[in-house]
């Protein structure tokens, strides 16, 4: 895979990690009061059935006490940011591997013009060969 494709792939990886990081932080962040003057939200409507109330009360009475590494709120941002920094460093390494252009912008523009002229000549030759092939048929 060429260096430009690797750079594009790494940019996609960084975007994906950032998207997942923001989504995870948004999903898992504890609620925070915006202002002490902000009113309390209304109480939720009661459940329509007694069975639903019993299930809700049982779930509230028995919260899960085990915390897996994926559910640990204080560690998740550190892990996600470390992954994002690692991807950014890989991107920087790919950028550093790009060849350095000698001569500056003017030399690059001159080289582009030369390549474009060469491309035009090859295109004209190809067109002539195509027309000659059509004439033979």
Coordinates of C-alpha atoms in Angstrom, one line a residue:
X1 CA 0.0 0.0 0.0
X2 CA 1.4 3.4 -0.9
X3 CA 2.0 6.1 1.6
X4 CA -1.0 8.2 0.6
X5 CA -3.3 5.3 1.0
X6 CA -1.8 4.6 4.4
X7 CA -2.3 8.3 5.4
X8 CA -6.0 8.1 4.2
X9 CA -6.5 4.9 6.2
X10 CA -5.0 6.4 9.3
X11 CA -7.2 9.5 9.0
X12 CA -10.2 7.2 8.8
X13 CA -8.9 5.4 11.9
X14 CA -8.5 8.6 13.8
X15 CA -12.0 9.8 12.8
X16 CA -13.5 6.4 13.9
X17 CA -11.7 6.5 17.2
X18 CA -12.7 10.1 17.9
X19 CA -16.4 9.3 17.0
X20 CA -16.4 6.3 19.3
X21 CA -14.6 8.2 22.0
X22 CA -17.2 11.0 22.0
X23 CA -20.1 8.6 21.8
X24 CA -18.8 6.5 24.7
X25 CA -18.1 9.6 26.8
X26 CA -21.5 11.0 26.1
X27 CA -23.2 7.6 26.8
X28 CA -21.4 6.8 30.0
X29 CA -20.9 10.3 31.6
X30 CA -22.8 10.7 34.8
X31 CA -25.4 13.4 34.9
X32 CA -24.3 16.8 36.1
X33 CA -26.4 19.7 37.2
X34 CA -26.0 22.7 34.9
X35 CA -27.0 25.2 37.6
X36 CA -28.3 25.1 41.1
X37 CA -31.2 27.3 39.9
X38 CA -32.2 24.8 37.2
X39 CA -35.5 23.1 38.2
X40 CA -35.6 19.4 39.0
X41 CA -37.0 17.2 36.1
X42 CA -40.6 16.0 36.7
X43 CA -40.9 12.6 38.3
X44 CA -41.4 9.7 35.8
X45 CA -44.9 8.4 35.3
X46 CA -45.7 5.3 37.3
X47 CA -45.4 2.0 35.5
X48 CA -48.8 0.7 34.2
X49 CA -48.5 -2.8 35.7
X50 CA -47.6 -4.2 39.1
X51 CA -45.3 -6.7 37.5
X52 CA -43.3 -3.9 35.8
X53 CA -43.0 -2.2 39.2
X54 CA -41.8 -5.4 40.8
X55 CA -39.1 -5.8 38.1
X56 CA -38.0 -2.2 38.4
X57 CA -37.8 -2.4 42.2
X58 CA -35.8 -5.7 42.0
X59 CA -33.4 -4.2 39.6
X60 CA -32.9 -1.1 41.7
X61 CA -32.4 -3.1 44.9
X62 CA -29.8 -5.4 43.3
X63 CA -27.4 -3.1 41.4
X64 CA -24.4 -4.8 39.9
X65 CA -21.3 -4.3 42.1
X66 CA -18.8 -5.7 39.7
X67 CA -17.1 -3.2 37.4
X68 CA -15.4 -4.6 34.4
X69 CA -12.6 -2.5 32.9
X70 CA -14.9 -1.5 30.0
X71 CA -17.5 -0.1 32.5
X72 CA -15.1 1.8 34.7
X73 CA -16.0 5.5 34.1
X74 CA -12.8 6.9 35.4
X75 CA -10.5 4.7 33.3
X76 CA -12.5 4.8 30.1
X77 CA -11.4 8.4 29.1
X78 CA -7.8 7.5 29.8
X79 CA -7.9 4.4 27.6
X80 CA -9.8 6.1 24.8
X81 CA -7.5 9.1 24.8
X82 CA -4.4 6.9 24.8
X83 CA -5.8 5.1 21.8
X84 CA -6.4 8.4 20.0
X85 CA -2.9 9.6 20.8
X86 CA -1.4 6.4 19.5
X87 CA -3.3 6.7 16.2
X88 CA -2.2 10.4 15.9
X89 CA 1.5 9.4 16.5
X90 CA 1.2 6.7 13.8
X91 CA -0.2 9.4 11.5
X92 CA 2.8 11.7 12.3
X93 CA 5.2 8.8 11.6
X94 CA 3.5 8.3 8.2
X95 CA 3.8 12.1 7.4
X96 CA 7.5 12.0 8.4
X97 CA 8.0 9.1 6.0
X98 CA 6.8 11.3 3.0
X99 CA 9.5 12.2 0.6
X100 CA 10.8 15.8 0.9
X101 CA 10.3 17.9 -2.2
X102 CA 13.4 19.7 -3.3
X103 CA 13.1 23.2 -4.8
X104 CA 10.0 24.5 -3.2
X105 CA 6.6 25.3 -4.8
X106 CA 8.0 26.7 -8.0
X107 CA 9.8 23.5 -8.8
X108 CA 6.7 21.4 -7.9
X109 CA 4.6 23.5 -10.3
X110 CA 7.2 23.2 -13.0
X111 CA 7.3 19.4 -12.5
X112 CA 3.4 19.3 -12.6
X113 CA 3.4 21.2 -15.9
X114 CA 6.0 18.8 -17.4
X115 CA 4.1 15.8 -16.3
X116 CA 0.8 17.3 -17.7
X117 CA 2.5 17.9 -21.1
X118 CA 3.8 14.4 -21.1
X119 CA 0.4 13.1 -20.3
X120 CA -1.1 15.1 -23.1
X121 CA 1.4 13.7 -25.6
X122 CA 0.7 10.1 -24.5
X123 CA -3.0 10.8 -24.7
X124 CA -2.7 12.1 -28.3
X125 CA -0.6 9.1 -29.3
X126 CA -3.2 6.8 -27.7
X127 CA -6.0 8.6 -29.5
X128 CA -4.2 8.2 -32.9
X129 CA -3.7 4.4 -32.2
X130 CA -7.4 4.1 -31.3
X131 CA -8.4 5.8 -34.5
X132 CA -6.0 3.6 -36.5
X133 CA -7.5 0.5 -34.9
X134 CA -11.1 1.7 -35.8
X135 CA -10.0 2.4 -39.4
X136 CA -8.6 -1.2 -39.8
X137 CA -11.9 -2.8 -38.8

